[in-house]
Coordinates of N, CA and C and ligand atoms in Angstrom, one line a residue:
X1 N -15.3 80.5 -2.0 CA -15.1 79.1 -2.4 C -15.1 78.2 -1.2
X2 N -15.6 76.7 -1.1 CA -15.4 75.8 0.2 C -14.2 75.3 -0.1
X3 N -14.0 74.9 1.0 CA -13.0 73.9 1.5 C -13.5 72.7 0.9
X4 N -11.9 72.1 0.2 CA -12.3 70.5 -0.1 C -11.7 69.8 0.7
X5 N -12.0 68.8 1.4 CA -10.7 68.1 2.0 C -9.6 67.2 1.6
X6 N -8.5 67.2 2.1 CA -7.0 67.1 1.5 C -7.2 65.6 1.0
X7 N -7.2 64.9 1.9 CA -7.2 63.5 1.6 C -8.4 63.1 -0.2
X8 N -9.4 64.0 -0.6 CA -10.3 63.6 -1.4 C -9.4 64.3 -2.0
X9 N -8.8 65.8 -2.4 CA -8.4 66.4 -3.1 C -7.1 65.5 -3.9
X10 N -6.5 65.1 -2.4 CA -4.9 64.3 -2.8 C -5.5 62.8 -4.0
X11 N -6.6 62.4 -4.0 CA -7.1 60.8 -4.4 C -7.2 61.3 -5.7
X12 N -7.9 62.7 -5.9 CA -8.5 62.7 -7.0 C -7.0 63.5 -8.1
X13 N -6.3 63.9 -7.3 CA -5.1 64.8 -8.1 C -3.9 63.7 -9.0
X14 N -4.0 62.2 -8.1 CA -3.4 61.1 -8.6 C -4.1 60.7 -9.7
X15 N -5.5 60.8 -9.8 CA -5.6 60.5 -11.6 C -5.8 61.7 -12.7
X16 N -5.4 63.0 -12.1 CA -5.4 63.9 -12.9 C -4.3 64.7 -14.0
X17 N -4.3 64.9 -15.0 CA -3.2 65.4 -16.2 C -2.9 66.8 -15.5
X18 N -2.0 67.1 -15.4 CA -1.3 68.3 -14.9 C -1.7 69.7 -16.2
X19 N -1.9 70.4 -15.9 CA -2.3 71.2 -17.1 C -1.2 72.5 -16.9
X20 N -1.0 72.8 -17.9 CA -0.1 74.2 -17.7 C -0.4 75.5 -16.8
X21 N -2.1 75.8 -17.5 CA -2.4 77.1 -16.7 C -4.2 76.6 -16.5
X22 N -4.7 76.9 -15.1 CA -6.4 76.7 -15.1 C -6.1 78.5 -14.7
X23 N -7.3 78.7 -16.0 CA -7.8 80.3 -15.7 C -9.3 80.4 -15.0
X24 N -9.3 81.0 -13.9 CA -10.5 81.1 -13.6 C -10.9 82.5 -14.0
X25 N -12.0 82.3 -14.3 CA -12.7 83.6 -15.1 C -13.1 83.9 -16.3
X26 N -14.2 85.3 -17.3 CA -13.9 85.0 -18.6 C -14.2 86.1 -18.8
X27 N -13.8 87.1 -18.3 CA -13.8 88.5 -18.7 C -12.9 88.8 -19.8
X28 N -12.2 89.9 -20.1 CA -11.3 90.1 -21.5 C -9.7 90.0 -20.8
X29 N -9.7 89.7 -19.6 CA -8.5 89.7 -19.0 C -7.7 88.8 -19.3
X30 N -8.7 87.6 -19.0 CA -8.8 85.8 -18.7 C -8.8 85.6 -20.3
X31 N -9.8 86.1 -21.0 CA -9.5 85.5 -22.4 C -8.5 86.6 -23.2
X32 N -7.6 87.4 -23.0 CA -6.7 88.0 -23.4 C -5.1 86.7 -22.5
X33 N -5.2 86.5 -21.7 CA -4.4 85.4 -21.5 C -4.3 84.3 -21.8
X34 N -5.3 83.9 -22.0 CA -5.9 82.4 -22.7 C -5.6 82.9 -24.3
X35 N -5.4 83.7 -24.6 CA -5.2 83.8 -26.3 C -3.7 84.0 -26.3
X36 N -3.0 84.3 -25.1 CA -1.3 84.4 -25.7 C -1.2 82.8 -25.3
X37 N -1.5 82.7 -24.1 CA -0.6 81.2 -23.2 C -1.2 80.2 -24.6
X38 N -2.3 80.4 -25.2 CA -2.6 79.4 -26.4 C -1.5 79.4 -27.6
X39 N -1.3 80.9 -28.0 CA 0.0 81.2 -28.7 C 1.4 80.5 -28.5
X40 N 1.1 80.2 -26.7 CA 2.6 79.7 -26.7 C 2.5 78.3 -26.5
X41 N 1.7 77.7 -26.9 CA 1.4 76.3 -27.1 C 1.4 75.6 -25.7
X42 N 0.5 76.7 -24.7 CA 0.0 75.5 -23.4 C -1.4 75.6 -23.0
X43 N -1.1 74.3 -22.6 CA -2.2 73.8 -22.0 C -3.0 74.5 -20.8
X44 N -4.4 75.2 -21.6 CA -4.9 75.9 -20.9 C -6.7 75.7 -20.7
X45 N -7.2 75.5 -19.3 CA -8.3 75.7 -19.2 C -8.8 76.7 -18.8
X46 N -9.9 77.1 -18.6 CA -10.3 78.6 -18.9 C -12.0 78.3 -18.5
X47 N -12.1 78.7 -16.8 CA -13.5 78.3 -16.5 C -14.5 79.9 -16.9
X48 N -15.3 79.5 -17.1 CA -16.2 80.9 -17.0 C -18.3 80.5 -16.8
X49 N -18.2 80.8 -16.0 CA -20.4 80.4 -15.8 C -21.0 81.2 -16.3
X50 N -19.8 82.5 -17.0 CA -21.2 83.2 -18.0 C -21.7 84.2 -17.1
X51 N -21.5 85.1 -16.3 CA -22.3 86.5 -15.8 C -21.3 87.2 -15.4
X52 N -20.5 88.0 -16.7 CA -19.9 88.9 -16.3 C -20.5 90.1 -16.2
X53 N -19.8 91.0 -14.9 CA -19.8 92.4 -14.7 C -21.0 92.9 -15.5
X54 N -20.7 93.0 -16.8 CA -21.3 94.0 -17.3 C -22.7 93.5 -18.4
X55 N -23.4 92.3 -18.0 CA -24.0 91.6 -18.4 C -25.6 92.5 -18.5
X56 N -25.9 93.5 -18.1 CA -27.2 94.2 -17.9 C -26.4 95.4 -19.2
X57 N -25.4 95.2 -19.4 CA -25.4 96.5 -20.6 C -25.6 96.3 -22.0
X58 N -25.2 97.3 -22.9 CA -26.6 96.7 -24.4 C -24.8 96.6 -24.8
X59 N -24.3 97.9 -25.1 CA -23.0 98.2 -25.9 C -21.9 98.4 -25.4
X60 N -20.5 98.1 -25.4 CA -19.5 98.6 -25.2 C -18.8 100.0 -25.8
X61 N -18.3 100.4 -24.9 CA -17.6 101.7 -25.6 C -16.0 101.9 -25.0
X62 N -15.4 102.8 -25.8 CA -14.0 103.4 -25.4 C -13.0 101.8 -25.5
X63 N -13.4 101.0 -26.0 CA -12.6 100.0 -26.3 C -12.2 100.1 -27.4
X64 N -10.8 100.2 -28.0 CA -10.4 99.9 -29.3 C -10.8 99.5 -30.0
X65 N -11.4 99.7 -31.1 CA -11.8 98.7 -32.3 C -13.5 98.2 -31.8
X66 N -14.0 98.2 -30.8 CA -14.8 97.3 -30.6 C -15.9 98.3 -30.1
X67 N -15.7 99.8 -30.2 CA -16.8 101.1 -29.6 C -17.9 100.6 -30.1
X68 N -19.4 100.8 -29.4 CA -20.7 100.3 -29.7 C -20.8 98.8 -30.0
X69 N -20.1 98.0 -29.6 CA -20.6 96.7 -29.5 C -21.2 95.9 -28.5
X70 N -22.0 95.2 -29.1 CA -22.7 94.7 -28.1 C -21.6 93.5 -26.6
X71 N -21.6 93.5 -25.8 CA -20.5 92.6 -24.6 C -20.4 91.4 -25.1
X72 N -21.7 90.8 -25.5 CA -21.5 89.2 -25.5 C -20.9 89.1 -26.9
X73 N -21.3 90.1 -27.9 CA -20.4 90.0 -29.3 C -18.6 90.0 -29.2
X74 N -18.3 90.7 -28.2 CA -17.0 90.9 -27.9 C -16.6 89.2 -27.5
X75 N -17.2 88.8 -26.5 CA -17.1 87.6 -25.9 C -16.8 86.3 -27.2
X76 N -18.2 86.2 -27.8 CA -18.2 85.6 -28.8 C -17.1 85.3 -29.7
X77 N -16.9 86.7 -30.1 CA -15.3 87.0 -31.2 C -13.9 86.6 -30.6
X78 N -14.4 87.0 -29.2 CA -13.1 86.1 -28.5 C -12.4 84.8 -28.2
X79 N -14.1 84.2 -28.6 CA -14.6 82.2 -28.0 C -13.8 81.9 -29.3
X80 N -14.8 82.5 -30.3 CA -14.2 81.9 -31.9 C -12.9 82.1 -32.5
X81 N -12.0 83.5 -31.9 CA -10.0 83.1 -32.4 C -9.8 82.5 -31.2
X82 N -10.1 82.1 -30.2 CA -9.8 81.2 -29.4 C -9.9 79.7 -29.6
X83 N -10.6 79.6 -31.1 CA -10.6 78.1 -30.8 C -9.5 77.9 -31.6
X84 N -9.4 78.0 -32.6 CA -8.3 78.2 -33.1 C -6.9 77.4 -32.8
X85 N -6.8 77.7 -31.3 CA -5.7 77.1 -30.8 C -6.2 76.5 -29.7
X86 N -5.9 75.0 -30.4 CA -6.3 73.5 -29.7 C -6.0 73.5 -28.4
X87 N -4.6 73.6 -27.9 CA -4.4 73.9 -26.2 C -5.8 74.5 -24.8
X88 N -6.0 75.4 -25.5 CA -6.9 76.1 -25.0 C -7.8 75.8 -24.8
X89 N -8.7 75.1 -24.0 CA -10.5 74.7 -23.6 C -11.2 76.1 -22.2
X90 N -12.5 76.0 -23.2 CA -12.9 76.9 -22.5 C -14.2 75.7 -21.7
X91 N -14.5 75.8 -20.2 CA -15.5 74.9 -19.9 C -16.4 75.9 -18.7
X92 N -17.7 75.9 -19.3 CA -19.0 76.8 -18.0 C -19.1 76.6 -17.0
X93 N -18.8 75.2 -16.1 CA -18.8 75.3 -14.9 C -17.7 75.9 -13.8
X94 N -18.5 76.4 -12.7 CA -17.9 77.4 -12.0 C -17.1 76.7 -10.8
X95 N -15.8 77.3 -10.8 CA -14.9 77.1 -10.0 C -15.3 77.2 -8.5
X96 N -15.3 76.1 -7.3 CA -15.6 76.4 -6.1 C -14.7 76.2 -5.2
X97 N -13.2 76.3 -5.4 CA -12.3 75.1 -4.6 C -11.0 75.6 -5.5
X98 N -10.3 76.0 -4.9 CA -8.7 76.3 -5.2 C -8.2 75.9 -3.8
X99 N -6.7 75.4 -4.4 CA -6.0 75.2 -3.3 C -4.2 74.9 -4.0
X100 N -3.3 75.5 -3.0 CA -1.9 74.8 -3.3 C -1.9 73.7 -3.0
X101 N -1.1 72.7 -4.1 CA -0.5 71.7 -3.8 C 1.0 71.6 -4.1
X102 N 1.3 70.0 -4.0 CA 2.5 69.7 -4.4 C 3.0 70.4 -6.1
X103 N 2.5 69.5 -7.3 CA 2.4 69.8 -8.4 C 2.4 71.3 -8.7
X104 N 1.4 72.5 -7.6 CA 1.2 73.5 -8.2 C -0.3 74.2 -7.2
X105 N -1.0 74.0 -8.7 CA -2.4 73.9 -7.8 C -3.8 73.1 -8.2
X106 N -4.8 73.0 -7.1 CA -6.1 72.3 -8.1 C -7.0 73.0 -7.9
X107 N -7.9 73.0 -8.9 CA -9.6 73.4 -9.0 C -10.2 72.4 -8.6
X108 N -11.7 72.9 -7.8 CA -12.8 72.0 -8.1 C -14.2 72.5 -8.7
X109 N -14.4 71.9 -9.4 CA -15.6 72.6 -10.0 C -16.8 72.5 -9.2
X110 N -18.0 72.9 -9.6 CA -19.4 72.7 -8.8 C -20.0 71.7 -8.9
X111 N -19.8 71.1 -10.3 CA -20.1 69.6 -10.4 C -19.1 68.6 -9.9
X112 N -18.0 69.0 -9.0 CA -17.4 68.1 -8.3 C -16.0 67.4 -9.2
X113 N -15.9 68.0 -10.4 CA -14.5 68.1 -11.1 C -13.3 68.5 -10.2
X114 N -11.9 67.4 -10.6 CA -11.2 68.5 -10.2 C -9.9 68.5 -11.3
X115 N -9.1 69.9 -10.9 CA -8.4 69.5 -12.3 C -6.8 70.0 -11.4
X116 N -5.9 70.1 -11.9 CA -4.2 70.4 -11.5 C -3.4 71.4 -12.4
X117 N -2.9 72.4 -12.2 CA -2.4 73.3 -12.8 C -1.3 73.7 -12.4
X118 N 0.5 74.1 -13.1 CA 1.2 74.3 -12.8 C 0.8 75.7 -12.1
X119 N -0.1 76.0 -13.1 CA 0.0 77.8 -12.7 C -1.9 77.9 -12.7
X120 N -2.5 78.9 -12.0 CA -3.8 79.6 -11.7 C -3.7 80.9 -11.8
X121 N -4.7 81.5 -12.9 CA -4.9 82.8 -12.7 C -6.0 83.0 -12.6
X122 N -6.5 84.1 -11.6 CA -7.6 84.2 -11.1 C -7.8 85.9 -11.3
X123 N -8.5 85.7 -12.4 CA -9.1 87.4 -12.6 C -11.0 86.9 -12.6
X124 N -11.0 86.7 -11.2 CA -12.4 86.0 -11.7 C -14.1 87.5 -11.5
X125 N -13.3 88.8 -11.7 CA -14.0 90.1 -12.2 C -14.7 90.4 -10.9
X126 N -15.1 91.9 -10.8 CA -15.7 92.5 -9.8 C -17.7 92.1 -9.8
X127 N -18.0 92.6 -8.5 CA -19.2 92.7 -8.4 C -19.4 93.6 -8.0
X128 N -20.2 95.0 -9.0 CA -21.0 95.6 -8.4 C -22.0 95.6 -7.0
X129 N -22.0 96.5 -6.2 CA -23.1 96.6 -5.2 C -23.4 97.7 -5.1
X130 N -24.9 97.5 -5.8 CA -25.7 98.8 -6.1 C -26.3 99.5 -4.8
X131 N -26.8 100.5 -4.5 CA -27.8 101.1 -3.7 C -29.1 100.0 -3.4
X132 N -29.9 99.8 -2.3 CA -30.8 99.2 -2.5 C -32.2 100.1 -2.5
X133 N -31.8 101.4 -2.7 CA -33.5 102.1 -3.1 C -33.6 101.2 -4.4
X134 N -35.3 101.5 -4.7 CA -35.9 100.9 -5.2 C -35.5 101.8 -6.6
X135 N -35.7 101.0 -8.0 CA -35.2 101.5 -9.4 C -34.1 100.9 -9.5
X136 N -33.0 101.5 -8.6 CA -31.6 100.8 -9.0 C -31.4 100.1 -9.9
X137 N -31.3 98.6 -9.5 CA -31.3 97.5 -10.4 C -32.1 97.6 -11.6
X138 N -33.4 97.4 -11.3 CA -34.1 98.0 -13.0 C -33.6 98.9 -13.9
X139 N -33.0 99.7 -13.2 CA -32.4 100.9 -14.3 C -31.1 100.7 -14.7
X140 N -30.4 99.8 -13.8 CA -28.9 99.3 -14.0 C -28.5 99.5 -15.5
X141 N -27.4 99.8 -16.0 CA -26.9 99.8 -17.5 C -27.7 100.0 -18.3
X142 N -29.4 101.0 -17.6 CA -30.0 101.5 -19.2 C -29.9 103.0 -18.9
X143 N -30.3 103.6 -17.9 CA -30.3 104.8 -17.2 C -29.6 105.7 -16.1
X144 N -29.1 104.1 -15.7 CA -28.2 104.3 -14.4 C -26.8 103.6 -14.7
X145 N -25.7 104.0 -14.5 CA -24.1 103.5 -14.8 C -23.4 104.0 -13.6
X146 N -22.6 103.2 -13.6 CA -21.4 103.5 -13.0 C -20.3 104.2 -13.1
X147 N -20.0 104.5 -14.6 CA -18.9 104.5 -15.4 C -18.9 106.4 -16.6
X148 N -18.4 107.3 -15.8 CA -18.9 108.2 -16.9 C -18.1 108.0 -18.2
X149 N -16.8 107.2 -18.7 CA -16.1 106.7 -19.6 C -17.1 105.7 -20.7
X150 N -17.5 105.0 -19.9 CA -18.2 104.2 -20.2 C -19.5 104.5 -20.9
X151 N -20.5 105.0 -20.3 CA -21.6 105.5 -20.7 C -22.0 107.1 -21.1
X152 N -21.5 108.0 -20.6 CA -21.2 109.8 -20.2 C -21.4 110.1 -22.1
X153 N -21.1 109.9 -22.7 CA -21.2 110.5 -24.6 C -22.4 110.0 -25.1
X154 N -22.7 108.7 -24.6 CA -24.7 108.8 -24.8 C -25.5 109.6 -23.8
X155 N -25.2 110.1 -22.9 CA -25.7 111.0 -21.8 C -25.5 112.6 -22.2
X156 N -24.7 112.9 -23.0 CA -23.9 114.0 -23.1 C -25.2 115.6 -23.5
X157 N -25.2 116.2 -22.8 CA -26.2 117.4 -22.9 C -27.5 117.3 -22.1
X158 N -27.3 115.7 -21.5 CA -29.1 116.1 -20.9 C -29.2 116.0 -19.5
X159 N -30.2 116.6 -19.2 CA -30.1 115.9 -17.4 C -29.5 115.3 -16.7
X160 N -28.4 115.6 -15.9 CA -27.6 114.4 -15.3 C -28.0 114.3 -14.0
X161 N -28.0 113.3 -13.0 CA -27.9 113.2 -11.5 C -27.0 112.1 -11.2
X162 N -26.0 112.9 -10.0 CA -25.1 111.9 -9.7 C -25.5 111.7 -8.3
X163 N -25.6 110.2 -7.8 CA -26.0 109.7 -6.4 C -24.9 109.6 -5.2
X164 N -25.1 110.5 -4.0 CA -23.6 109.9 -3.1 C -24.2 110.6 -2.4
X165 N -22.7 110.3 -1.3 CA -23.4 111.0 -0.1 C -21.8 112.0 0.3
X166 N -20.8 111.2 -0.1 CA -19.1 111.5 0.5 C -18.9 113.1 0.1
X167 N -17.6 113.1 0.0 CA -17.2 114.3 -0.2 C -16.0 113.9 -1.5
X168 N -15.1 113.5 -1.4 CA -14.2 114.0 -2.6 C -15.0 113.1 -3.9
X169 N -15.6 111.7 -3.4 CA -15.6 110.9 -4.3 C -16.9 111.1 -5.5
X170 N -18.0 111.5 -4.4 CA -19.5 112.0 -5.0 C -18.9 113.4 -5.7
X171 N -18.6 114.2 -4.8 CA -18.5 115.9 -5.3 C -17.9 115.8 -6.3
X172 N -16.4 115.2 -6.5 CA -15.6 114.7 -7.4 C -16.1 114.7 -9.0
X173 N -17.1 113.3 -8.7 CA -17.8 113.0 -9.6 C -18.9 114.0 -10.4
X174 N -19.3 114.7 -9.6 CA -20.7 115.5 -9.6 C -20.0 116.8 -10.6
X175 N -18.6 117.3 -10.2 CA -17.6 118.3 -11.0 C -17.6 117.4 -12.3
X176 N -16.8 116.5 -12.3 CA -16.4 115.6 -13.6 C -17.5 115.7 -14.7
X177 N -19.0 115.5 -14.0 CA -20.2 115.3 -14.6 C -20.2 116.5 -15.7
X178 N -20.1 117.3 -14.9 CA -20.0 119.0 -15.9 C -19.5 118.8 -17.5
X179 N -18.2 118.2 -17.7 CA -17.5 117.7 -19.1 C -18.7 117.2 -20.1
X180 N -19.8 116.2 -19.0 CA -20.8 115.8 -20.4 C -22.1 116.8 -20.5
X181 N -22.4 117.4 -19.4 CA -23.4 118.3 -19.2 C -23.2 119.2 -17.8
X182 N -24.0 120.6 -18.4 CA -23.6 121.5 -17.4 C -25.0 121.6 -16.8
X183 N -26.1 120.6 -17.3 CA -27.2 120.6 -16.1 C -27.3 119.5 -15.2
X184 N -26.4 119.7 -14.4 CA -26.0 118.1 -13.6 C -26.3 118.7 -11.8
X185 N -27.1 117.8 -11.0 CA -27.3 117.8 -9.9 C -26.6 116.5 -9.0
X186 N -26.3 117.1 -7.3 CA -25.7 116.1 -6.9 C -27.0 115.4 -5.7
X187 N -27.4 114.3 -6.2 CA -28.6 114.3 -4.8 C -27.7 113.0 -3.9
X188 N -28.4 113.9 -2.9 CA -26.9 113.0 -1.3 C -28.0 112.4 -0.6
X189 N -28.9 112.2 -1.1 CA -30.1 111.0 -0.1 C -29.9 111.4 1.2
X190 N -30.0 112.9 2.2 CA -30.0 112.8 3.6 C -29.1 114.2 3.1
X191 N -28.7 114.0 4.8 CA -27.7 115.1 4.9 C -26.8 115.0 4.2
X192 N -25.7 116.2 3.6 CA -24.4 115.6 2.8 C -23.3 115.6 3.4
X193 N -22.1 115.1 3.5 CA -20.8 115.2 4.1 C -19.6 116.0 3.5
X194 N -20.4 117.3 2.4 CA -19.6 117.8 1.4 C -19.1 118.7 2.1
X195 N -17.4 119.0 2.2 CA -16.8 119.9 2.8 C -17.3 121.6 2.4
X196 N -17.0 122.2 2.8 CA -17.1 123.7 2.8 C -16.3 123.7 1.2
X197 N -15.7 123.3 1.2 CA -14.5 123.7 -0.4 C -15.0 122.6 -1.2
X198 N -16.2 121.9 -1.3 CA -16.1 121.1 -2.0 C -17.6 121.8 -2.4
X199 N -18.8 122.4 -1.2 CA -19.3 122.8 -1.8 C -19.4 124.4 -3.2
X200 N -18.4 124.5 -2.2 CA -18.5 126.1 -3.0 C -17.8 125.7 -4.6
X201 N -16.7 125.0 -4.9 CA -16.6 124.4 -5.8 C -18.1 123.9 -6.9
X202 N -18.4 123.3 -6.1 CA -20.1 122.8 -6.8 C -20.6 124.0 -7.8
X203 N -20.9 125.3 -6.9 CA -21.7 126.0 -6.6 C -21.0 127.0 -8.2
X204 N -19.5 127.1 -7.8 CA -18.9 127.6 -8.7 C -19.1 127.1 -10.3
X205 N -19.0 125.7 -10.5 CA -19.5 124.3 -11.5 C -20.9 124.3 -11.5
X206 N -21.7 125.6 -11.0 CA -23.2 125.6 -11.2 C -23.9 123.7 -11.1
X207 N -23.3 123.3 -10.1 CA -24.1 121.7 -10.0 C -24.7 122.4 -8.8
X208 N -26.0 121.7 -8.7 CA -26.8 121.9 -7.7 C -27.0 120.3 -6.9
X209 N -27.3 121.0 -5.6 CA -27.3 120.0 -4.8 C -28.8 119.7 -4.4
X210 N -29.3 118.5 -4.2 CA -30.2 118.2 -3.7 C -30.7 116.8 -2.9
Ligands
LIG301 C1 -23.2 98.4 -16.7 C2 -21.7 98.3 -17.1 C3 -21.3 98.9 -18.3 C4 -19.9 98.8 -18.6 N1 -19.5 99.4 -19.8 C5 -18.2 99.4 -20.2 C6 -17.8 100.0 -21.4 O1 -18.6 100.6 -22.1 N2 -16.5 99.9 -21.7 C7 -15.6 99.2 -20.9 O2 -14.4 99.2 -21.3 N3 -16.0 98.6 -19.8 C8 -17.3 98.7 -19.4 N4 -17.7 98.1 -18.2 C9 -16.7 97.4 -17.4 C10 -16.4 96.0 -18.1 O3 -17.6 95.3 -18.1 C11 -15.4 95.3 -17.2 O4 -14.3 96.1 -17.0 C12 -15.0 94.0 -17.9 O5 -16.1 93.2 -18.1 C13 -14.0 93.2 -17.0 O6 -14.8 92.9 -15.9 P1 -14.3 91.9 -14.9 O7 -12.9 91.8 -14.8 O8 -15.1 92.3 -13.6 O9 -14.8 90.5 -15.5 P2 -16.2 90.0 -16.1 O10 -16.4 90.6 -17.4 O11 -17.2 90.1 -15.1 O12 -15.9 88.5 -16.3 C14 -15.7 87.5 -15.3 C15 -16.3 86.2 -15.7 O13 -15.8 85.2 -14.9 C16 -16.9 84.4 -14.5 N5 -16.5 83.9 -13.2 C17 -16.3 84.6 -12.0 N6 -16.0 83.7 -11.0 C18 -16.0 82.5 -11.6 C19 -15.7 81.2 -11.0 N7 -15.4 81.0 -9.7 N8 -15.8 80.1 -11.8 C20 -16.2 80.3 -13.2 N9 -16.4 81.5 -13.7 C21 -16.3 82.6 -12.9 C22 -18.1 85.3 -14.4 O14 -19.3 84.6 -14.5 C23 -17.8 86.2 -15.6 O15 -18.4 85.7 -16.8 C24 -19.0 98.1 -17.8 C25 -19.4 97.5 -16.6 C26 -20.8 97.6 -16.3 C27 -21.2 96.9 -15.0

């Protein structure tokens, strides 16, 4: 986020409504809070620009009630009992500028909004950083995941490959793989850093290394 300076920040905070809570973000975190703090009748904004995390995947899974649904349907269902309760505004431009103040705190937006909030929560979601061989990204959330929770039951019986190079975290993983399939290889791009007991473990878990 930049720096805004105090003096523009302090000019613009004197003609602004104090709001209960600015949420930055709009993952299910952010709109799982924005659905109580609305319940409790405050005043809540709720920034989100729209590209969360998991925006390259088709379906959701292992969520409650919501297994095989599409992300943005989730989203959706959450915009719509969200409106529901008037307190609550959801707005798409993206937050660039937090700061304490007197009052609490203020946002600024990218279109140069700014707003005042007793309270700020900032669940504003992770970023992946993928490998930069080439496929990666193209295969992101169709062939390639992150998540064996996540994805591993549509995968389950067929060819697996797990990518690393470490020792507890790759090998780890490359064991774990076994649960969805027992034809699973670990390819370590180079030399590998797998301990002596991590490979014989493998070896025992019939995963093969390459
Ligand atoms: C490929 C893939 C598959 C997945 N599959 C599953 C699954 O099957 N089941 C499951 O439970 N989980 C799954 N996940 C994980 C799930 O997507 C995340 O746990 C969940 O979305 C929460 O992510 P998050 O907290 O990173 O927030 P996000 O969902 O990324 O939401 C954050 C939002 O805040 C917005 N934002 C961020 N900063 C700002 C800012 N400064 N101003 C305004 N807006 C901002 C972003 O644009 C984004 O829309 C998957 C993730 C990936 C990548």
């Amino acid at each position: 986020m930049h720096s805004f300076y105090a003096h523009e920040r302090n000019k613009v905070i004197k003609q602004t409504k104090l709001l209960d809570v600015v949420i930055v973000g709009g993952g299910p975190a952010d709109l799982n809070a924005a659905l109580v703090l609305g319940r409790c009748c405050r005043n809540v904004l709720l920034f989100d620009d729209g590209h969360p995390r998991n925006e390259v995947s088709h379906t959701l899974h292992g969520f409650l009630s919501r297994d095989g649904t599409p992300p943005e349907q989730l989203r959706a269902i959450a915009h719509e009992q969200l409106a529901a309760y008037p307190s609550v505004q959801i707005d798409q431009d993206r937050v660039v500028d937090a700061a304490r103040v007197e009052q609490g705190f203020s946002v600024t937006t990218r279109d140069g909004r700014s707003f005042l909030a007793r309270k700020l929560l900032l669940a504003a979601g992770v970023v992946d950083k993928l490998p930069e061989q080439p496929g990666f990204r193209e295969l992101y959330g169709i062939g390639l995941f992150h998540c064996p929770y996540c994805d591993g039951w549509e995968m389950r019986d067929r060819p697996l490959a797990v990518y690393g190079r470490g020792d507890e975290k790759e090998g780890g993983m490359a064991l774990e793989m076994t649960h969805w399939s027992r034809d699973t290889v670990l390819c370590t791009d180079g030399p590998s850093e797998l301990s002596s007991q991590y490979r014989h473990r493998l070896e025992a878990n019939v995963v093969q290394l390459a």
